């Protein structure tokens, strides 16, 4: 069918990721440092991402495109929830949005198991900035990773005991950091034996960048790693 969808100028795009955060349907992801519309049927054509782009690289165009599939968007969002994760298998191919759903289905949740794997070891208290940590850092080898939004620890009073204990903590803010998180996390996963990955993000739009980056990194490496995703509400409550 012919309808209106977004168009992203690859030459103008600077890969900041703000459009990813602005797209509530998950139609956009950062691939190779550039924003890309990965599924036409996830784009509602309303253009919420347009004002978020500082480079004015996004416009609307009318062309042949798959019909917007709201149910598919809602189902993909449900798959990403920890309670929906558990089956084993490989990440689905064909579009990063479907691949992200495949990753969520292929890895197993278990934040408790992740912490237990490092039982007896001293808890890691020092948070490392994602943009600064080296993919070859020795402490990453054989570790359980916590990838967290900068502000999550401030919102959740029990953040250390609930999330950081027994894990190497990497922190960042996709709204403020000028770095391709997906590429950096892909390097980390490829260079190290990672036992588990836990993502702790805030219930705010800008945190979608961290969630998407981790999923993309898992897709890129086709890694079968125990995976858990939790969200911290602005009131400090844990939202599953």
Coordinates of N, CA and C in Angstrom, one line a residue:
X1 N 0.8 -1.2 0.0 CA 0.0 0.0 0.0 C 0.9 1.2 0.0
X2 N 0.3 2.4 -0.5 CA 1.1 3.6 -0.5 C 0.6 4.4 0.7
X3 N 1.6 4.8 1.5 CA 1.3 5.6 2.7 C 2.5 6.4 3.1
X4 N 2.3 7.2 4.2 CA 3.4 8.1 4.6 C 4.2 7.4 5.7
X5 N 5.5 7.4 5.5 CA 6.5 6.9 6.5 C 7.7 7.8 6.6
X6 N 8.5 7.6 7.5 CA 9.7 8.5 7.6 C 10.8 8.1 6.6
X7 N 11.6 9.1 6.4 CA 12.8 8.9 5.5 C 14.0 9.5 6.2
X8 N 15.1 8.8 6.4 CA 16.3 9.3 7.1 C 17.4 9.5 6.1
X9 N 17.9 10.7 6.1 CA 19.0 11.1 5.2 C 20.3 10.6 5.9
X10 N 20.9 9.5 5.3 CA 22.1 8.9 6.0 C 23.3 9.9 6.0
X11 N 23.4 10.8 5.0 CA 24.5 11.7 5.0 C 24.4 12.8 6.1
X12 N 23.2 13.2 6.4 CA 23.0 14.2 7.4 C 22.9 13.6 8.8
X13 N 22.6 12.4 8.9 CA 22.5 11.7 10.3 C 23.8 11.7 11.0
X14 N 23.9 12.1 12.2 CA 25.1 12.1 13.0 C 25.1 10.9 14.0
X15 N 24.1 10.1 14.0 CA 24.0 8.9 14.9 C 23.8 9.2 16.3
X16 N 23.2 10.3 16.7 CA 23.0 10.7 18.1 C 22.1 9.8 18.8
X17 N 21.1 9.2 18.1 CA 20.2 8.3 18.7 C 18.9 8.9 19.3
X18 N 18.8 10.2 19.2 CA 17.6 10.9 19.8 C 16.3 10.4 19.2
X19 N 16.4 10.1 17.9 CA 15.2 9.7 17.2 C 14.8 8.3 17.7
X20 N 15.7 7.5 18.1 CA 15.4 6.2 18.6 C 14.6 6.3 19.9
X21 N 15.0 7.3 20.7 CA 14.3 7.5 22.0 C 12.9 8.1 21.7
X22 N 12.8 8.9 20.6 CA 11.5 9.5 20.3 C 10.5 8.6 19.7
X23 N 11.0 7.5 19.1 CA 10.1 6.6 18.4 C 9.6 5.5 19.4
X24 N 8.3 5.7 19.7 CA 7.7 4.8 20.8 C 7.4 3.4 20.2
X25 N 7.4 3.3 18.9 CA 7.1 2.0 18.3 C 8.3 1.1 18.0
X26 N 9.5 1.6 18.2 CA 10.7 0.8 18.0 C 11.0 0.6 16.6
X27 N 10.7 1.5 15.7 CA 10.9 1.3 14.3 C 12.3 1.7 13.9
X28 N 13.0 2.5 14.7 CA 14.3 3.0 14.4 C 15.4 2.5 15.3
X29 N 16.5 2.1 14.8 CA 17.7 1.7 15.6 C 18.9 2.3 15.0
X30 N 20.0 2.4 15.8 CA 21.3 2.9 15.3 C 22.0 1.7 14.7
X31 N 22.4 1.7 13.5 CA 23.1 0.6 12.8 C 24.3 1.2 12.2
X32 N 25.5 0.7 12.5 CA 26.8 1.2 12.0 C 26.9 2.7 12.1
X33 N 26.4 3.2 13.3 CA 26.6 4.7 13.6 C 25.5 5.6 12.9
X34 N 24.5 5.0 12.3 CA 23.5 5.8 11.6 C 22.1 5.3 12.0
X35 N 21.2 6.3 12.1 CA 19.8 5.9 12.3 C 19.2 5.3 11.1
X36 N 18.5 4.2 11.3 CA 17.8 3.5 10.1 C 16.4 3.1 10.5
X37 N 15.5 3.2 9.5 CA 14.1 2.7 9.7 C 14.2 1.2 9.3
X38 N 14.0 0.4 10.3 CA 14.3 -1.0 10.0 C 13.0 -1.8 9.7
X39 N 11.8 -1.3 10.1 CA 10.6 -2.0 9.7 C 9.5 -1.0 9.4
X40 N 9.1 -1.0 8.2 CA 8.0 -0.1 7.7 C 6.7 -0.3 8.6
X41 N 6.4 -1.5 8.9 CA 5.2 -1.8 9.6 C 5.2 -1.4 11.1
X42 N 6.4 -0.9 11.6 CA 6.5 -0.4 12.9 C 6.4 1.2 12.9
X43 N 6.4 1.8 11.7 CA 6.3 3.2 11.6 C 4.9 3.7 11.4
X44 N 4.4 4.5 12.3 CA 3.0 4.9 12.2 C 2.8 6.2 11.3
X45 N 4.0 6.7 10.9 CA 4.0 7.9 9.9 C 3.6 9.2 10.6
X46 N 3.5 9.2 11.9 CA 3.1 10.5 12.6 C 4.3 11.4 12.7
X47 N 5.5 10.9 12.7 CA 6.7 11.8 12.7 C 7.0 12.3 14.0
X48 N 6.8 11.6 15.1 CA 7.2 12.1 16.4 C 8.8 12.2 16.5
X49 N 9.5 11.5 15.7 CA 10.9 11.5 15.7 C 11.5 12.8 15.0
X50 N 10.7 13.4 14.2 CA 11.2 14.6 13.4 C 11.8 15.7 14.2
X51 N 11.0 16.2 15.2 CA 11.5 17.3 16.0 C 12.7 16.9 16.9
X52 N 12.9 15.6 17.1 CA 14.0 15.2 18.0 C 15.3 15.2 17.3
X53 N 15.3 15.2 16.0 CA 16.6 15.2 15.2 C 17.2 16.5 15.1
X54 N 18.4 16.7 15.7 CA 19.1 18.0 15.7 C 19.7 18.3 14.3
X55 N 19.8 17.3 13.4 CA 20.4 17.5 12.1 C 19.4 17.7 11.0
X56 N 18.1 17.6 11.4 CA 17.0 17.7 10.5 C 17.2 16.7 9.3
X57 N 17.6 15.5 9.8 CA 17.9 14.4 8.8 C 16.6 13.5 8.5
X58 N 15.5 13.8 9.2 CA 14.3 13.0 9.1 C 13.2 13.8 8.4
X59 N 12.6 13.2 7.4 CA 11.5 13.8 6.8 C 10.4 12.8 6.6
X60 N 9.2 13.2 6.1 CA 8.2 12.2 5.8 C 8.1 12.1 4.3
X61 N 7.8 10.9 3.8 CA 7.7 10.6 2.4 C 6.5 9.7 2.2
X62 N 5.9 9.8 1.1 CA 4.8 8.9 0.7 C 5.3 7.9 -0.3
X63 N 5.2 6.6 0.0 CA 5.7 5.6 -0.8 C 5.0 4.3 -0.5
X64 N 5.4 3.3 -1.3 CA 4.9 1.9 -1.1 C 5.5 1.4 0.2
X65 N 4.7 1.0 1.1 CA 5.2 0.5 2.4 C 4.2 -0.4 3.0
X66 N 4.7 -1.3 3.9 CA 3.8 -2.2 4.6 C 2.9 -1.4 5.5
X67 N 1.7 -1.9 5.7 CA 0.7 -1.2 6.6 C 1.2 -1.2 8.0
X68 N 1.0 -0.1 8.7 CA 1.4 0.0 10.2 C 0.6 -1.1 10.9
X69 N 1.4 -1.9 11.7 CA 0.9 -3.1 12.4 C 1.0 -2.8 13.9
X70 N 0.0 -2.2 14.5 CA 0.0 -1.8 15.9 C 0.1 -3.1 16.8
X71 N -0.5 -4.2 16.4 CA -0.5 -5.4 17.3 C 1.0 -5.9 17.3
X72 N 1.7 -5.9 16.2 CA 3.0 -6.4 16.1 C 3.9 -5.5 17.0
X73 N 3.7 -4.2 17.0 CA 4.5 -3.3 17.9 C 4.2 -3.6 19.3
X74 N 3.0 -3.8 19.7 CA 2.6 -4.2 21.1 C 3.2 -5.5 21.5
X75 N 3.2 -6.5 20.6 CA 3.7 -7.8 20.9 C 5.2 -7.8 21.1
X76 N 5.9 -7.0 20.3 CA 7.4 -6.9 20.4 C 7.7 -6.2 21.8
X77 N 6.9 -5.3 22.2 CA 7.2 -4.6 23.5 C 7.0 -5.6 24.6
X78 N 6.0 -6.5 24.5 CA 5.7 -7.5 25.5 C 6.9 -8.5 25.6
X79 N 7.4 -8.9 24.4 CA 8.5 -9.9 24.4 C 9.7 -9.4 25.1
X80 N 9.9 -8.1 25.1 CA 11.1 -7.5 25.7 C 11.1 -7.5 27.2
X81 N 9.9 -7.8 27.8 CA 9.7 -7.8 29.2 C 10.4 -9.0 29.8
X82 N 11.0 -8.9 31.0 CA 11.7 -10.1 31.6 C 10.7 -11.2 31.8
X83 N 9.5 -11.0 32.1 CA 8.5 -12.1 32.4 C 8.2 -12.9 31.1
X84 N 8.5 -12.3 30.0 CA 8.2 -13.0 28.7 C 9.4 -13.7 28.2
X85 N 10.6 -13.5 28.8 CA 11.8 -14.1 28.3 C 12.0 -15.5 28.9
X86 N 12.6 -16.4 28.1 CA 12.9 -17.7 28.7 C 13.2 -18.8 27.7
X87 N 12.6 -18.8 26.5 CA 12.9 -19.8 25.5 C 14.3 -19.7 25.0
X88 N 14.9 -20.8 24.5 CA 16.2 -20.8 24.0 C 16.2 -20.9 22.5
X89 N 17.2 -20.3 21.8 CA 17.2 -20.4 20.3 C 18.1 -19.3 19.8
X90 N 18.1 -19.0 18.5 CA 18.9 -18.0 17.9 C 18.0 -16.8 17.7
X91 N 18.7 -15.6 17.6 CA 18.0 -14.4 17.3 C 17.4 -14.5 15.9
X92 N 16.1 -14.0 15.8 CA 15.5 -14.1 14.5 C 16.1 -13.1 13.5
X93 N 16.2 -13.5 12.3 CA 16.8 -12.6 11.2 C 15.7 -11.8 10.6
X94 N 16.1 -10.8 9.8 CA 15.2 -10.0 9.0 C 14.6 -8.8 9.8
X95 N 15.4 -7.8 9.9 CA 14.9 -6.6 10.5 C 15.3 -6.5 12.0
X96 N 15.9 -5.4 12.4 CA 16.4 -5.4 13.7 C 15.3 -5.4 14.8
X97 N 14.1 -5.0 14.4 CA 13.0 -5.0 15.4 C 12.6 -6.5 15.7
X98 N 12.5 -7.3 14.6 CA 12.2 -8.7 14.8 C 13.4 -9.4 15.4
X99 N 14.6 -9.0 15.1 CA 15.8 -9.6 15.7 C 15.9 -9.3 17.1
X100 N 15.5 -8.1 17.5 CA 15.4 -7.8 18.9 C 14.5 -8.7 19.7
X101 N 13.3 -8.9 19.1 CA 12.4 -9.8 19.7 C 13.0 -11.2 19.8
X102 N 13.7 -11.6 18.8 CA 14.4 -12.9 18.8 C 15.4 -13.0 19.9
X103 N 16.1 -12.0 20.1 CA 17.1 -12.0 21.2 C 16.4 -12.1 22.6
X104 N 15.3 -11.4 22.7 CA 14.6 -11.4 24.0 C 14.1 -12.8 24.2
X105 N 13.7 -13.5 23.2 CA 13.2 -14.9 23.3 C 14.3 -15.9 23.4
X106 N 15.5 -15.6 23.0 CA 16.6 -16.6 23.0 C 17.4 -16.6 24.2
X107 N 17.4 -15.5 25.0 CA 18.2 -15.5 26.2 C 17.3 -15.7 27.4
X108 N 17.9 -16.2 28.5 CA 17.1 -16.5 29.7 C 17.3 -15.5 30.7
X109 N 16.2 -15.1 31.4 CA 16.2 -14.1 32.4 C 16.7 -14.7 33.7
X110 N 17.2 -13.9 34.7 CA 17.6 -14.5 35.9 C 18.6 -13.6 36.7
X111 N 18.1 -12.4 37.2 CA 19.0 -11.5 37.9 C 19.6 -12.2 39.1
X112 N 18.8 -13.0 39.8 CA 19.2 -13.7 41.0 C 20.3 -14.7 40.7
X113 N 20.2 -15.4 39.6 CA 21.2 -16.4 39.2 C 22.5 -15.6 38.8
X114 N 22.4 -14.5 38.2 CA 23.6 -13.7 37.8 C 24.4 -13.3 39.0
X115 N 23.7 -12.8 40.0 CA 24.4 -12.4 41.2 C 25.0 -13.6 41.9
X116 N 24.3 -14.8 41.9 CA 24.8 -16.0 42.6 C 26.0 -16.5 42.0
X117 N 26.2 -16.3 40.6 CA 27.4 -16.8 40.0 C 28.7 -16.2 40.5
X118 N 28.6 -15.0 41.1 CA 29.8 -14.4 41.7 C 29.8 -14.4 43.2
X119 N 29.0 -15.4 43.7 CA 28.9 -15.5 45.2 C 30.3 -15.7 45.8
X120 N 30.6 -15.0 46.9 CA 31.9 -15.2 47.5 C 32.9 -14.2 47.1
X121 N 32.6 -13.5 46.0 CA 33.6 -12.4 45.5 C 33.1 -11.1 46.1
X122 N 34.1 -10.2 46.2 CA 33.8 -8.9 46.7 C 32.9 -8.2 45.7
X123 N 31.9 -7.5 46.2 CA 30.9 -6.8 45.3 C 31.7 -5.6 44.6
X124 N 31.3 -5.4 43.4 CA 31.9 -4.3 42.6 C 31.1 -3.0 42.9
X125 N 31.8 -2.0 43.4 CA 31.2 -0.8 43.8 C 31.5 0.4 42.9
X126 N 32.5 0.2 42.0 CA 32.9 1.3 41.1 C 32.2 1.2 39.7
X127 N 31.4 2.2 39.4 CA 30.7 2.1 38.1 C 31.6 2.7 37.0
X128 N 31.7 2.0 35.9 CA 32.5 2.4 34.8 C 31.6 3.0 33.7
X129 N 32.1 4.2 33.1 CA 31.3 4.8 32.0 C 31.5 3.9 30.8
X130 N 30.4 3.6 30.1 CA 30.4 2.8 28.9 C 31.3 3.4 27.9
X131 N 31.3 4.7 27.7 CA 32.1 5.3 26.7 C 33.6 5.3 27.0
X132 N 34.0 5.1 28.3 CA 35.4 5.1 28.7 C 36.0 3.7 28.9
X133 N 35.2 2.7 29.2 CA 35.7 1.4 29.5 C 36.3 0.8 28.3
X134 N 37.5 0.1 28.4 CA 38.1 -0.6 27.3 C 37.5 -2.0 27.2
X135 N 37.2 -2.4 26.0 CA 36.6 -3.7 25.7 C 37.6 -4.9 26.2
X136 N 38.9 -4.5 26.3 CA 39.9 -5.5 26.7 C 40.2 -5.5 28.2
X137 N 39.4 -4.7 29.0 CA 39.7 -4.6 30.4 C 39.6 -6.0 31.1
X138 N 40.5 -6.3 31.9 CA 40.6 -7.7 32.4 C 39.4 -8.0 33.3
X139 N 38.8 -7.0 34.0 CA 37.7 -7.3 34.9 C 36.4 -7.7 34.2
X140 N 36.4 -7.5 32.9 CA 35.2 -7.9 32.1 C 35.1 -9.4 31.9
X141 N 36.3 -10.0 31.9 CA 36.4 -11.4 31.6 C 35.6 -12.3 32.6
X142 N 34.7 -13.1 32.1 CA 34.0 -14.0 33.0 C 33.1 -13.3 34.0
X143 N 32.6 -12.2 33.6 CA 31.8 -11.3 34.6 C 30.3 -11.4 34.3
X144 N 29.6 -10.9 35.3 CA 28.2 -10.6 35.1 C 28.0 -9.1 34.9
X145 N 27.5 -8.7 33.9 CA 27.4 -7.2 33.6 C 26.1 -6.6 34.0
X146 N 26.2 -5.4 34.6 CA 25.0 -4.6 34.8 C 25.2 -3.3 34.0
X147 N 24.3 -3.1 33.0 CA 24.4 -2.0 32.2 C 23.2 -1.1 32.6
X148 N 23.6 0.1 33.2 CA 22.6 0.9 33.9 C 22.6 2.4 33.4
X149 N 21.4 3.0 33.4 CA 21.3 4.4 33.2 C 21.9 5.2 34.3
X150 N 22.5 6.3 34.0 CA 23.2 7.1 35.0 C 22.3 7.4 36.3
X151 N 21.1 7.7 36.0 CA 20.2 8.2 37.1 C 19.5 7.1 37.8
X152 N 19.6 5.9 37.4 CA 18.9 4.8 38.0 C 19.3 4.6 39.5
X153 N 20.6 4.7 39.8 CA 21.1 4.5 41.1 C 20.6 5.6 42.1
X154 N 20.3 6.8 41.5 CA 19.8 7.9 42.3 C 18.3 7.7 42.6
X155 N 17.6 7.1 41.7 CA 16.2 6.9 41.9 C 15.8 5.7 42.8
X156 N 16.7 4.7 42.7 CA 16.4 3.4 43.5 C 17.3 3.4 44.7
X157 N 16.7 3.4 45.9 CA 17.5 3.5 47.1 C 18.3 2.2 47.4
X158 N 17.8 1.1 46.9 CA 18.5 -0.2 47.1 C 19.3 -0.7 45.9
X159 N 19.7 0.3 45.1 CA 20.4 -0.1 43.8 C 21.6 -1.0 44.0
X160 N 22.4 -0.6 45.0 CA 23.7 -1.4 45.2 C 23.4 -2.9 45.5
X161 N 22.5 -3.1 46.5 CA 22.2 -4.5 46.9 C 21.3 -5.2 45.9
X162 N 20.4 -4.5 45.3 CA 19.5 -5.2 44.3 C 20.2 -5.5 43.0
X163 N 21.1 -4.6 42.5 CA 21.6 -4.8 41.2 C 23.1 -4.8 41.1
X164 N 23.9 -4.0 41.8 CA 25.3 -3.9 41.6 C 26.1 -5.1 42.3
X165 N 25.6 -5.7 43.3 CA 26.3 -6.7 44.1 C 26.6 -7.9 43.1
X166 N 27.9 -8.2 43.0 CA 28.3 -9.3 42.2 C 28.4 -9.1 40.7
X167 N 28.2 -7.8 40.3 CA 28.3 -7.5 38.9 C 29.2 -6.4 38.6
X168 N 29.8 -6.4 37.4 CA 30.5 -5.2 36.9 C 29.5 -4.2 36.3
X169 N 29.6 -3.0 36.8 CA 28.6 -2.0 36.4 C 29.1 -1.0 35.4
X170 N 28.4 -1.0 34.3 CA 28.7 0.0 33.2 C 27.5 1.0 33.1
X171 N 27.8 2.2 33.1 CA 26.7 3.2 33.2 C 26.8 4.2 32.0
X172 N 25.7 4.8 31.7 CA 25.7 5.8 30.6 C 24.4 6.5 30.5
X173 N 24.4 7.5 29.6 CA 23.1 8.2 29.3 C 23.1 8.5 27.8
X174 N 22.2 7.8 27.1 CA 22.1 8.0 25.6 C 21.8 9.4 25.2
X175 N 21.2 10.2 26.1 CA 20.8 11.6 25.8 C 22.0 12.5 25.8
X176 N 23.0 12.2 26.7 CA 24.1 13.1 27.0 C 25.4 12.6 26.3
X177 N 25.6 11.3 26.2 CA 26.8 10.7 25.7 C 26.9 10.7 24.2
X178 N 27.9 11.2 23.6 CA 28.1 11.1 22.2 C 28.9 9.9 21.8
X179 N 28.3 8.7 21.9 CA 28.9 7.5 21.7 C 27.9 6.5 21.2
X180 N 28.4 5.6 20.3 CA 27.5 4.5 19.8 C 27.6 3.3 20.8
X181 N 26.6 3.3 21.7 CA 26.6 2.2 22.7 C 26.6 0.8 22.1
X182 N 25.8 0.6 21.1 CA 25.7 -0.7 20.5 C 27.0 -1.2 20.0
X183 N 27.8 -0.3 19.4 CA 29.1 -0.8 18.9 C 30.0 -1.1 20.0
X184 N 30.0 -0.2 21.0 CA 30.9 -0.5 22.2 C 30.6 -1.8 22.9
X185 N 29.3 -2.0 23.1 CA 28.8 -3.2 23.9 C 29.1 -4.4 23.0
X186 N 29.0 -4.3 21.7 CA 29.3 -5.4 20.8 C 30.7 -5.8 21.0
X187 N 31.6 -4.8 21.0 CA 33.1 -5.1 21.2 C 33.3 -5.8 22.5
X188 N 32.6 -5.4 23.6 CA 32.8 -6.0 24.9 C 32.3 -7.4 24.9
X189 N 31.2 -7.7 24.3 CA 30.7 -9.1 24.2 C 31.5 -10.0 23.4
X190 N 32.1 -9.4 22.4 CA 33.0 -10.3 21.5 C 34.3 -10.6 22.1
X191 N 34.8 -9.7 22.9 CA 36.2 -9.8 23.5 C 36.2 -10.6 24.8
X192 N 35.1 -10.8 25.4 CA 35.0 -11.4 26.7 C 34.0 -12.5 26.9
X193 N 34.3 -13.4 27.8 CA 33.2 -14.3 28.2 C 32.3 -13.6 29.3
X194 N 31.1 -13.4 28.8 CA 30.2 -12.7 29.7 C 29.1 -13.7 30.1
X195 N 28.9 -13.8 31.4 CA 28.0 -14.8 32.0 C 26.6 -14.4 31.9
X196 N 26.3 -13.1 32.1 CA 25.0 -12.6 32.1 C 25.0 -11.1 31.9
X197 N 23.9 -10.5 31.4 CA 23.7 -9.1 31.2 C 22.4 -8.7 31.8
X198 N 22.5 -7.7 32.7 CA 21.2 -7.1 33.3 C 21.2 -5.7 32.9
X199 N 20.1 -5.2 32.4 CA 19.9 -3.8 32.0 C 18.9 -3.2 33.0
X200 N 19.4 -2.1 33.6 CA 18.6 -1.3 34.6 C 18.4 0.1 34.0
X201 N 17.2 0.4 33.5 CA 17.0 1.7 32.9 C 15.8 2.4 33.6
X202 N 15.7 3.7 33.3 CA 14.6 4.4 33.9 C 13.3 4.4 33.0
X203 N 12.2 4.6 33.6 CA 10.9 4.7 32.9 C 10.7 6.0 32.2
X204 N 11.7 6.4 31.4 CA 11.7 7.7 30.7 C 12.1 7.4 29.2
X205 N 11.6 8.2 28.3 CA 11.9 7.9 26.9 C 13.3 7.8 26.5
X206 N 14.2 8.7 27.1 CA 15.6 8.7 26.6 C 16.3 7.4 27.0
X207 N 15.8 6.6 28.0 CA 16.5 5.4 28.3 C 16.3 4.2 27.3
X208 N 15.4 4.5 26.4 CA 15.1 3.4 25.4 C 16.4 3.2 24.6
X209 N 17.3 4.2 24.5 CA 18.6 4.1 23.8 C 19.4 3.0 24.4
X210 N 19.5 2.9 25.7 CA 20.3 1.9 26.4 C 19.7 0.5 26.1
X211 N 18.4 0.4 26.3 CA 17.8 -0.9 26.0 C 18.0 -1.4 24.6
X212 N 17.8 -0.6 23.7 CA 18.0 -0.9 22.3 C 19.4 -1.3 21.9
X213 N 20.4 -0.6 22.5 CA 21.8 -0.8 22.3 C 22.2 -2.2 22.8
X214 N 21.7 -2.6 24.0 CA 22.1 -3.9 24.5 C 21.5 -5.0 23.6
X215 N 20.2 -4.8 23.2 CA 19.6 -5.8 22.3 C 20.3 -5.9 21.0
X216 N 20.7 -4.8 20.5 CA 21.4 -4.8 19.2 C 22.8 -5.5 19.3
X217 N 23.5 -5.2 20.4 CA 24.8 -5.9 20.7 C 24.6 -7.4 20.8
X218 N 23.6 -7.9 21.4 CA 23.3 -9.3 21.5 C 23.0 -9.9 20.2
X219 N 22.3 -9.1 19.4 CA 22.0 -9.6 18.0 C 23.3 -9.7 17.2
X220 N 24.1 -8.6 17.3 CA 25.4 -8.6 16.5 C 26.3 -9.7 16.8
X221 N 26.3 -10.2 18.1 CA 27.2 -11.2 18.5 C 26.6 -12.6 18.5
X222 N 25.2 -12.6 18.3 CA 24.5 -13.9 18.3 C 24.8 -14.7 19.6
X223 N 24.9 -13.9 20.7 CA 25.3 -14.5 22.0 C 24.2 -15.1 22.7
X224 N 24.4 -16.3 23.3 CA 23.4 -16.9 24.2 C 23.9 -16.6 25.6
X225 N 23.4 -15.5 26.1 CA 23.8 -15.0 27.4 C 22.6 -14.8 28.2
X226 N 22.6 -15.2 29.5 CA 21.5 -14.9 30.4 C 21.2 -13.4 30.4
X227 N 20.0 -13.0 30.2 CA 19.6 -11.6 29.9 C 18.4 -11.3 30.8
X228 N 18.5 -10.1 31.4 CA 17.4 -9.6 32.2 C 17.3 -8.1 32.1
X229 N 16.0 -7.6 31.9 CA 15.8 -6.2 31.8 C 14.8 -5.7 32.8
X230 N 15.2 -4.7 33.6 CA 14.3 -4.1 34.6 C 14.3 -2.6 34.4
X231 N 13.2 -2.1 34.8 CA 12.9 -0.6 34.7 C 12.7 0.0 36.0
X232 N 13.3 1.1 36.3 CA 13.2 1.8 37.6 C 12.2 3.0 37.3
X233 N 11.2 3.1 38.1 CA 10.2 4.2 37.9 C 10.8 5.5 38.5
X234 N 10.2 6.6 38.1 CA 10.7 7.9 38.6 C 10.5 8.0 40.1
X235 N 9.6 7.1 40.7 CA 9.4 7.1 42.1 C 10.3 6.1 42.8
X236 N 11.2 5.5 42.1 CA 12.2 4.5 42.7 C 11.7 3.1 42.7
X237 N 10.4 2.9 42.3 CA 9.9 1.5 42.3 C 10.4 0.7 41.1
X238 N 10.6 -0.6 41.3 CA 11.0 -1.5 40.2 C 9.8 -1.9 39.4
X239 N 9.9 -1.6 38.1 CA 8.8 -2.0 37.2 C 9.3 -3.2 36.3
X240 N 8.6 -4.3 36.4 CA 9.0 -5.5 35.6 C 8.2 -5.5 34.3

